[in-house]
Every structure is written in C-alpha cells, then in structure tokens.
C-alpha cells in the first residue's frame, strides 16, 4: 500500500515538474527567413525576441552550415564566421518587449542551409539580472541552383479577328497572309507565348487604318535569354470596285463643280399615260366568256348522255345473248 502511494506521489510530482518546465517560459527567441533561396543570392535570417521582462543581456551561440552559405554581416551584438556566431546583445530599444536582429548570408551552393542555437539561450532581466526561461526555434532554408534562362522565343498560338490566317498556324511557320474586305480598317492580333517568361511586341507598317493592298504586321518574340523570333502577317485589303469608285466620286462633287463637269445629263423620258380599256369592251368580253362557258357545259352533258346510251345498249345486247345461250342449252 505504501509503495502504491509513493508511486502516485512520484508521478504527480513529475507531472507538476514538467508542466512548470513547459509553461514557465517568460521569453522566446525565433529564427525566421525565406523557405528557399537561389545559389549566388544574398538572404537574411531574422532573430525575433519577445520578453515579458525588461532585458539587460542575451547570450548564446548560433551554428550554421558554412559550406552551404557564407556569413556576411549582422546587427550589433552578433559576430563570428566559419559556421559559428556569438550572440551577445545588450541593446534593446528602450525595452519595448519585442526586438528583431538581422543576419545576412550568401548562398554558396545547393543544399539545406540550417541555423540553430548550439548552446542554451540566456536572457537576463534588467532589474534583478535573473536568467529567465527562454523558448527557441531553429531554421532550415533550401538553397537551389539557378534555373537556366529559356531560349524559347516561339508562339504556341497566333490568331486574328475578322480574317483567316493562311497557312494554318504552326510555331515553325513564320510568314502568313490574310485577306480582308474594303470595309475593314484594322486587325486585332491574338498571341499565346510558348514560354511564360518570354515577351513580345507588335510592329506595323501602317498607322491607324489598313491601307488598300498589302499591310505588314510583325510579332517579335523575345526569349528569357534574349533570343528573338519574328512572325509576319501580310494583310491584303481588297480594292474598291469601279461602281463604288464612281459613286464616291459623284458624292464628292460640289454644286459649282456640277456645272463644269463633262457628264452629259440623260434626256428626260416622257411617261406615257397608262392604258385604260374601254368599259364597253370589258362588258362585251364578259358576255362572250359567259356564252362560251354555257356552250362548254352543253357539250359535256351531250357527251355524257351519248356515253350512257352506248353503255345501256351494250348491256341489253349482252343480256339477250346470255338468255339465248341458256335456252339452247335447255
């Protein structure tokens, strides 16, 4: 029984001890920076300090992977090199409770750059010079090789509004033509780049409006490494037809020019009065039509009567023949 009570007391004591250890931190010091950096670039690591007490000094050591990144400089109170930095900070900006300190590094080669506190962090209070409990963190940054600049200066698609490209677009074909009507004044060009890091510009050999005949549009694509490719569209605008030209010329004539023009006016055409038939003739024609209709009806009736008569007589003859045949058989 005594052993059980002793065990419970030990467990309870341990719990209280670790709980105090976990929650007794009066200050924190965190290392922060970018998650990834490119080889050859400089980058910063920030030390962020937060304390509930006014501080008089911070002491510790930082270790880092010197073969991955080179230490360049830091704020006052931090110095060293070759993988180890001494932290001895005594300036706290009027004890505001939160402080930041910068460290600058140069990325040497690809790999994981790590920086951490290699010794316990000691923070001393200003009034009592007590060493307070501190929570801290480490930092890991991925150093990547430089990406080689792309030389792709092609288009993945090229289209224009209101006309058809000939031949059909292909990134390897650089010259195209398009035909438009006389009423088209401009062309809208749509471009899709094969590489998002490239850029393009448009160059036209006309100003605001398309001119009759050939018009040239150049799409100049510049790759990330400076390589360029030029696509050319020749837009052919149709010429005005002869009637359209004549109409335009006539519409531009002024009244005073009309007197001196050599255009011979057409002779006036006298309109003949519309012929109106004599009413008496219409009446006579109507009576004639009625007479002809009556005669036609009479002829149809006579014809039908004759056909019926013939059919009746034929029926009688067949009846007589059939009757005589029956008598002879008897």
PDB file of N, CA and C in Angstrom, residues 159-168 175-188 206 210-217 232-239:
ATOM      1  N   UNK A 159      -3.562  34.189 -83.801  1.00  0.00           N
ATOM      2  CA  UNK A 159      -4.843  34.330 -84.490  1.00  0.00           C
ATOM      3  C   UNK A 159      -5.182  35.798 -84.653  1.00  0.00           C
ATOM      4  N   UNK A 160      -6.073  36.074 -85.625  1.00  0.00           N
ATOM      5  CA  UNK A 160      -6.523  37.439 -85.859  1.00  0.00           C
ATOM      6  C   UNK A 160      -8.041  37.445 -85.947  1.00  0.00           C
ATOM      7  N   UNK A 161      -8.648  38.565 -85.567  1.00  0.00           N
ATOM      8  CA  UNK A 161     -10.103  38.688 -85.577  1.00  0.00           C
ATOM      9  C   UNK A 161     -10.571  39.199 -86.931  1.00  0.00           C
ATOM     10  N   UNK A 162     -11.609  38.551 -87.465  1.00  0.00           N
ATOM     11  CA  UNK A 162     -12.222  39.025 -88.701  1.00  0.00           C
ATOM     12  C   UNK A 162     -11.571  38.532 -89.980  1.00  0.00           C
ATOM     13  N   UNK A 163     -10.607  37.631 -89.882  1.00  0.00           N
ATOM     14  CA  UNK A 163      -9.951  37.100 -91.087  1.00  0.00           C
ATOM     15  C   UNK A 163      -9.339  35.736 -90.755  1.00  0.00           C
ATOM     16  N   UNK A 164      -8.893  35.045 -91.797  1.00  0.00           N
ATOM     17  CA  UNK A 164      -8.310  33.708 -91.638  1.00  0.00           C
ATOM     18  C   UNK A 164      -6.846  33.726 -92.033  1.00  0.00           C
ATOM     19  N   UNK A 165      -6.005  33.156 -91.166  1.00  0.00           N
ATOM     20  CA  UNK A 165      -4.574  33.074 -91.473  1.00  0.00           C
ATOM     21  C   UNK A 165      -4.318  31.976 -92.495  1.00  0.00           C
ATOM     22  N   UNK A 166      -3.482  32.257 -93.442  1.00  0.00           N
ATOM     23  CA  UNK A 166      -3.054  31.270 -94.429  1.00  0.00           C
ATOM     24  C   UNK A 166      -1.546  31.300 -94.502  1.00  0.00           C
ATOM     25  N   UNK A 167      -0.887  30.135 -94.328  1.00  0.00           N
ATOM     26  CA  UNK A 167      -1.452  28.817 -93.994  1.00  0.00           C
ATOM     27  C   UNK A 167      -1.925  28.773 -92.537  1.00  0.00           C
ATOM     28  N   UNK A 168      -2.453  27.618 -92.122  1.00  0.00           N
ATOM     29  CA  UNK A 168      -2.880  27.434 -90.739  1.00  0.00           C
ATOM     30  C   UNK A 168      -1.668  27.562 -89.818  1.00  0.00           C
ATOM     31  N   UNK A 175       5.746  33.095 -91.705  1.00  0.00           N
ATOM     32  CA  UNK A 175       5.086  34.057 -92.602  1.00  0.00           C
ATOM     33  C   UNK A 175       3.661  33.616 -92.917  1.00  0.00           C
ATOM     34  N   UNK A 176       2.710  34.584 -92.813  1.00  0.00           N
ATOM     35  CA  UNK A 176       1.289  34.304 -93.040  1.00  0.00           C
ATOM     36  C   UNK A 176       0.669  35.444 -93.855  1.00  0.00           C
ATOM     37  N   UNK A 177      -0.464  35.138 -94.482  1.00  0.00           N
ATOM     38  CA  UNK A 177      -1.243  36.162 -95.176  1.00  0.00           C
ATOM     39  C   UNK A 177      -2.691  36.090 -94.691  1.00  0.00           C
ATOM     40  N   UNK A 178      -3.399  37.205 -94.856  1.00  0.00           N
ATOM     41  CA  UNK A 178      -4.822  37.272 -94.505  1.00  0.00           C
ATOM     42  C   UNK A 178      -5.479  38.301 -95.412  1.00  0.00           C
ATOM     43  N   UNK A 179      -6.654  37.968 -95.955  1.00  0.00           N
ATOM     44  CA  UNK A 179      -7.371  38.866 -96.847  1.00  0.00           C
ATOM     45  C   UNK A 179      -8.587  39.444 -96.131  1.00  0.00           C
ATOM     46  N   UNK A 180      -8.789  40.760 -96.303  1.00  0.00           N
ATOM     47  CA  UNK A 180      -9.929  41.438 -95.676  1.00  0.00           C
ATOM     48  C   UNK A 180     -10.639  42.283 -96.727  1.00  0.00           C
ATOM     49  N   UNK A 181     -11.895  42.627 -96.409  1.00  0.00           N
ATOM     50  CA  UNK A 181     -12.691  43.436 -97.320  1.00  0.00           C
ATOM     51  C   UNK A 181     -12.357  44.916 -97.228  1.00  0.00           C
ATOM     52  N   UNK A 182     -13.013  45.691 -98.095  1.00  0.00           N
ATOM     53  CA  UNK A 182     -12.739  47.131 -98.160  1.00  0.00           C
ATOM     54  C   UNK A 182     -13.224  47.867 -96.914  1.00  0.00           C
ATOM     55  N   UNK A 183     -14.160  47.264 -96.185  1.00  0.00           N
ATOM     56  CA  UNK A 183     -14.718  47.950 -95.010  1.00  0.00           C
ATOM     57  C   UNK A 183     -13.912  47.711 -93.740  1.00  0.00           C
ATOM     58  N   UNK A 184     -12.881  46.849 -93.776  1.00  0.00           N
ATOM     59  CA  UNK A 184     -12.071  46.552 -92.590  1.00  0.00           C
ATOM     60  C   UNK A 184     -10.975  47.603 -92.453  1.00  0.00           C
ATOM     61  N   UNK A 185     -10.925  48.234 -91.280  1.00  0.00           N
ATOM     62  CA  UNK A 185      -9.950  49.306 -91.075  1.00  0.00           C
ATOM     63  C   UNK A 185      -8.785  48.890 -90.179  1.00  0.00           C
ATOM     64  N   UNK A 186      -8.966  47.836 -89.392  1.00  0.00           N
ATOM     65  CA  UNK A 186      -7.871  47.403 -88.519  1.00  0.00           C
ATOM     66  C   UNK A 186      -7.987  45.911 -88.225  1.00  0.00           C
ATOM     67  N   UNK A 187      -6.913  45.341 -87.705  1.00  0.00           N
ATOM     68  CA  UNK A 187      -6.850  43.915 -87.394  1.00  0.00           C
ATOM     69  C   UNK A 187      -6.415  43.760 -85.931  1.00  0.00           C
ATOM     70  N   UNK A 188      -7.156  42.908 -85.189  1.00  0.00           N
ATOM     71  CA  UNK A 188      -6.778  42.603 -83.808  1.00  0.00           C
ATOM     72  C   UNK A 188      -6.014  41.277 -83.804  1.00  0.00           C
ATOM     73  N   UNK A 206       1.799  50.412 -91.096  1.00  0.00           N
ATOM     74  CA  UNK A 206       0.751  51.404 -91.357  1.00  0.00           C
ATOM     75  C   UNK A 206       0.410  52.074 -90.032  1.00  0.00           C
ATOM     76  N   UNK A 210      -5.842  50.281 -91.927  1.00  0.00           N
ATOM     77  CA  UNK A 210      -5.280  49.473 -93.018  1.00  0.00           C
ATOM     78  C   UNK A 210      -5.397  50.229 -94.331  1.00  0.00           C
ATOM     79  N   UNK A 211      -4.360  50.124 -95.157  1.00  0.00           N
ATOM     80  CA  UNK A 211      -4.369  50.741 -96.474  1.00  0.00           C
ATOM     81  C   UNK A 211      -4.754  49.703 -97.531  1.00  0.00           C
ATOM     82  N   UNK A 212      -5.315  50.164 -98.639  1.00  0.00           N
ATOM     83  CA  UNK A 212      -5.645  49.259 -99.733  1.00  0.00           C
ATOM     84  C   UNK A 212      -4.375  48.569-100.230  1.00  0.00           C
ATOM     85  N   UNK A 213      -4.450  47.263-100.401  1.00  0.00           N
ATOM     86  CA  UNK A 213      -3.285  46.496-100.815  1.00  0.00           C
ATOM     87  C   UNK A 213      -2.649  45.774 -99.636  1.00  0.00           C
ATOM     88  N   UNK A 214      -1.324  45.714 -99.609  1.00  0.00           N
ATOM     89  CA  UNK A 214      -0.610  44.936 -98.598  1.00  0.00           C
ATOM     90  C   UNK A 214      -0.262  45.771 -97.372  1.00  0.00           C
ATOM     91  N   UNK A 215      -0.500  45.188 -96.198  1.00  0.00           N
ATOM     92  CA  UNK A 215      -0.145  45.785 -94.911  1.00  0.00           C
ATOM     93  C   UNK A 215       0.618  44.729 -94.105  1.00  0.00           C
ATOM     94  N   UNK A 216       1.708  45.121 -93.472  1.00  0.00           N
ATOM     95  CA  UNK A 216       2.550  44.151 -92.771  1.00  0.00           C
ATOM     96  C   UNK A 216       2.469  44.351 -91.257  1.00  0.00           C
ATOM     97  N   UNK A 217       2.285  43.223 -90.550  1.00  0.00           N
ATOM     98  CA  UNK A 217       2.306  43.205 -89.087  1.00  0.00           C
ATOM     99  C   UNK A 217       3.379  42.217 -88.649  1.00  0.00           C
ATOM    100  N   UNK A 232       5.486  37.140 -89.186  1.00  0.00           N
ATOM    101  CA  UNK A 232       4.985  38.212 -90.051  1.00  0.00           C
ATOM    102  C   UNK A 232       3.622  37.846 -90.631  1.00  0.00           C
ATOM    103  N   UNK A 233       2.682  38.801 -90.550  1.00  0.00           N
ATOM    104  CA  UNK A 233       1.361  38.644 -91.172  1.00  0.00           C
ATOM    105  C   UNK A 233       1.210  39.736 -92.228  1.00  0.00           C
ATOM    106  N   UNK A 234       0.978  39.337 -93.480  1.00  0.00           N
ATOM    107  CA  UNK A 234       0.704  40.293 -94.550  1.00  0.00           C
ATOM    108  C   UNK A 234      -0.800  40.343 -94.758  1.00  0.00           C
ATOM    109  N   UNK A 235      -1.404  41.480 -94.394  1.00  0.00           N
ATOM    110  CA  UNK A 235      -2.847  41.663 -94.516  1.00  0.00           C
ATOM    111  C   UNK A 235      -3.128  42.357 -95.845  1.00  0.00           C
ATOM    112  N   UNK A 236      -3.909  41.678 -96.707  1.00  0.00           N
ATOM    113  CA  UNK A 236      -4.226  42.216 -98.030  1.00  0.00           C
ATOM    114  C   UNK A 236      -5.653  42.762 -98.001  1.00  0.00           C
ATOM    115  N   UNK A 237      -5.760  44.087 -98.139  1.00  0.00           N
ATOM    116  CA  UNK A 237      -7.075  44.731 -98.142  1.00  0.00           C
ATOM    117  C   UNK A 237      -7.547  44.903 -99.583  1.00  0.00           C
ATOM    118  N   UNK A 238      -8.772  44.456 -99.859  1.00  0.00           N
ATOM    119  CA  UNK A 238      -9.308  44.483-101.222  1.00  0.00           C
ATOM    120  C   UNK A 238      -9.468  45.913-101.722  1.00  0.00           C
ATOM    121  N   UNK A 239      -9.313  46.081-103.054  1.00  0.00           N
ATOM    122  CA  UNK A 239      -9.522  47.390-103.666  1.00  0.00           C
ATOM    123  C   UNK A 239     -11.007  47.624-103.901  1.00  0.00           C
TER     124      UNK A 239
END
